[in-house]
Short mmCIF file of C-alpha atoms in Angstrom, two decimals:
data_model
loop_
_atom_site.label_atom_id
_atom_site.label_comp_id
_atom_site.label_asym_id
_atom_site.label_seq_id
_atom_site.Cartn_x
_atom_site.Cartn_y
_atom_site.Cartn_z
CA MET A 30 116.39 97.08 98.59
CA ASN A 31 116.62 93.35 97.87
CA ALA A 32 120.07 92.30 98.14
CA ALA A 33 119.48 94.04 101.83
CA LEU A 34 116.53 91.80 102.35
CA PHE A 35 118.00 89.13 100.82
CA ILE A 36 120.77 89.32 104.38
CA PRO A 37 118.61 87.95 106.42
CA VAL A 38 116.58 85.84 104.55
CA LEU A 39 120.78 84.08 104.23
CA LEU A 40 120.87 84.23 108.16
CA TRP A 41 117.05 82.09 108.59
CA GLY A 42 116.06 81.07 105.83
CA ARG A 43 117.94 79.72 102.81
CA LYS A 44 115.17 77.05 102.50
CA THR A 45 113.88 80.04 100.31
CA ILE A 46 116.50 80.52 98.43
CA GLY A 47 116.13 78.49 94.84
CA LEU A 48 115.68 79.41 90.60
CA GLY A 49 112.78 81.94 91.95
CA THR A 50 114.77 83.77 94.01
CA ALA A 51 116.77 84.63 91.20
CA ALA A 52 114.56 84.64 88.30
CA ASN A 53 112.18 87.46 90.65
CA MET A 54 114.96 89.67 92.11
CA ILE A 55 116.39 90.73 87.75
CA PHE A 56 113.21 90.45 85.95
CA VAL A 57 109.46 91.89 88.20
CA GLY A 58 111.52 94.74 88.39
CA TYR A 59 110.83 95.03 84.31
CA LEU A 60 108.04 93.25 84.05
CA SER A 61 106.46 95.67 87.13
CA ASP A 62 107.90 98.36 84.73
CA ALA A 63 106.87 97.51 81.16
CA ILE A 64 103.05 96.36 82.79
CA LEU A 65 102.80 99.90 84.17
CA PHE A 66 103.90 101.66 81.05
CA ILE A 67 101.42 99.12 78.88
CA MET A 68 98.18 99.91 81.72
CA ASN A 69 99.11 104.24 81.78
CA GLY A 70 98.93 104.26 78.07
CA LEU A 71 95.62 102.57 77.86
CA PHE A 72 93.78 103.60 81.23
CA ASN A 73 95.71 107.48 81.83
CA GLU A 74 92.01 109.08 81.65
CA SER A 75 89.81 106.48 83.09
CA THR A 76 87.43 107.82 85.56
CA LEU A 77 88.10 106.59 90.00
CA ALA A 78 85.41 104.00 89.17
CA ILE A 79 87.75 101.91 86.26
CA ARG A 80 90.59 102.76 88.16
CA LEU A 81 89.56 100.94 90.96
CA MET A 82 88.00 97.69 89.42
CA ILE A 83 91.64 97.70 87.50
CA MET A 84 93.34 98.01 91.12
CA VAL A 85 91.50 95.26 92.69
CA VAL A 86 92.08 92.38 89.34
CA ALA A 87 95.42 93.78 89.07
CA MET A 88 95.63 92.89 93.52
CA VAL A 89 94.01 89.63 93.05
CA ILE A 90 95.79 88.45 89.72
CA ALA A 91 99.51 89.85 91.29
CA SER A 92 98.00 87.51 95.09
CA PHE A 93 97.32 84.21 92.66
CA GLY A 94 100.85 85.00 90.96
CA VAL A 95 103.03 85.34 94.22
CA ALA A 96 101.54 82.12 95.32
CA CYS A 97 101.53 79.81 92.33
CA TYR A 98 105.25 80.18 92.95
CA ILE A 99 105.69 79.94 95.99
CA VAL A 100 103.89 76.25 96.66
CA PRO A 101 105.64 74.89 94.20
CA GLU A 102 109.07 75.61 97.28
CA LEU A 103 112.28 76.69 94.49
CA GLY A 104 112.36 80.19 95.68
CA VAL A 105 110.84 83.20 96.47
CA ALA A 106 111.78 86.98 96.76
CA PRO A 107 113.89 87.83 99.79
CA TYR A 108 110.93 90.74 100.51
CA ASP A 109 107.92 86.89 99.62
CA ALA A 110 110.40 85.06 101.82
CA LEU A 111 110.64 87.28 105.61
CA GLN A 112 106.89 86.40 105.36
CA LEU A 113 107.41 83.18 105.38
CA MET A 114 109.75 83.00 107.77
CA ILE A 115 107.45 84.51 109.88
CA GLU A 116 105.47 81.47 109.55
CA GLN A 117 107.36 79.25 109.95
CA HIS A 118 109.79 80.71 113.03
CA SER A 119 107.06 81.02 114.83
CA LYS A 120 105.82 77.53 114.19
CA GLY A 121 102.74 78.28 113.28
CA LYS A 122 101.69 81.27 115.58
CA ILE A 123 101.04 84.24 113.42
CA SER A 124 99.96 83.14 109.60
CA TYR A 125 101.51 83.98 106.47
CA ARG A 126 98.74 86.44 105.88
CA ALA A 127 99.18 88.30 109.81
CA ALA A 128 103.06 88.16 108.80
CA ARG A 129 102.54 89.46 105.36
CA ILE A 130 100.40 92.68 106.52
CA GLY A 131 103.01 93.29 109.50
CA CYS A 132 105.73 93.17 106.70
CA ASP A 133 103.81 94.95 104.85
CA GLY A 134 102.75 97.78 107.10
CA LEU A 135 106.19 97.96 108.87
CA CYS A 136 107.83 98.88 105.61
CA ILE A 137 104.50 101.75 104.36
CA ALA A 138 105.27 103.04 107.81
CA LEU A 139 108.61 103.69 107.07
CA GLY A 140 108.33 104.74 104.04
CA VAL A 141 106.22 107.46 105.01
CA ILE A 142 108.43 108.58 107.76
CA ALA A 143 111.30 108.61 105.23
CA TRP A 144 109.61 110.78 102.69
CA LEU A 145 107.60 112.99 105.59
CA ALA A 146 111.54 113.45 106.51
CA ALA A 147 112.33 113.86 103.15
CA ASP A 148 110.09 117.11 103.70
CA GLY A 149 107.23 115.34 100.71
CA LYS A 150 103.40 115.06 100.49
CA LEU A 151 102.09 112.41 102.37
CA LEU A 152 98.73 112.17 99.55
CA SER A 153 101.05 111.48 96.66
CA LEU A 154 103.29 108.03 98.55
CA VAL A 155 100.12 106.74 100.24
CA GLY A 156 96.48 106.30 98.32
CA ILE A 157 94.55 103.93 98.55
CA GLY A 158 96.62 101.46 96.64
CA THR A 159 98.92 101.43 99.01
CA ILE A 160 96.41 100.15 101.69
CA GLY A 161 94.30 98.21 99.81
CA ASN A 162 97.34 96.25 99.34
CA VAL A 163 98.12 96.20 102.63
CA LEU A 164 95.22 94.84 103.76
CA MET A 165 94.36 92.86 101.39
CA MET A 166 97.41 91.13 99.35
CA GLY A 167 98.22 88.69 102.43
CA PRO A 168 95.04 87.47 103.08
CA ILE A 169 94.24 87.00 99.29
CA ILE A 170 97.54 85.05 98.62
CA GLN A 171 96.69 83.30 101.78
CA PHE A 172 93.12 82.24 99.96
CA PHE A 173 95.64 81.20 96.75
CA LYS A 174 98.22 78.72 99.02
CA ASP A 175 95.11 76.79 101.68
CA ARG A 176 93.38 76.15 97.68
CA MET A 177 96.91 75.14 95.79
CA THR A 178 97.79 73.54 98.58
CA THR A 179 95.07 71.00 99.32
CA PRO A 180 93.62 68.29 97.14
CA PRO A 181 92.05 67.72 94.31
CA PHE A 182 93.62 70.39 93.11
CA GLN A 183 97.77 69.59 93.66
CA GLN A 184 97.57 66.67 92.57
CA THR A 185 96.78 68.60 89.26
CA LEU A 186 98.96 70.83 89.71
CA PHE A 187 102.06 69.69 91.14
CA GLN A 188 101.64 66.11 91.21
CA SER A 189 103.12 64.22 87.77
CA ASN A 190 100.46 61.16 87.10
CA SER A 191 103.27 58.26 86.41
#
């Protein structure tokens, strides 16, 4: 999927390509699988309330991580570049938050259509975590991006004192 999404990035969003792009495309899948393996081992028998709390905490941590690698402008994953490109090409009329919700929603809709076409069970594909991520990742990432790009936080994180 990253390879397919990389084509529009090459055409319209080259300034989003950097070391972070390569690192994300290579390592995020492996890291996600490792964390999922560990979390399943630790919380497989947990109650719904505990799993929901873990999901909310994980969404906040993941959103913070996305903001941390977007703000320094060292390259982003092709999927994350789409939202930045939409924000840039609309000249800010479409916020990152709205672009992220739209892209996430479109991906879920396409996934549901593909799943239904394959005669799958919808509830095994879309759950509360899916809906939560579609609606909340963009706003939470935007929240962190806004705070990281305004003084004094920006000065202490991304500027040296020399």
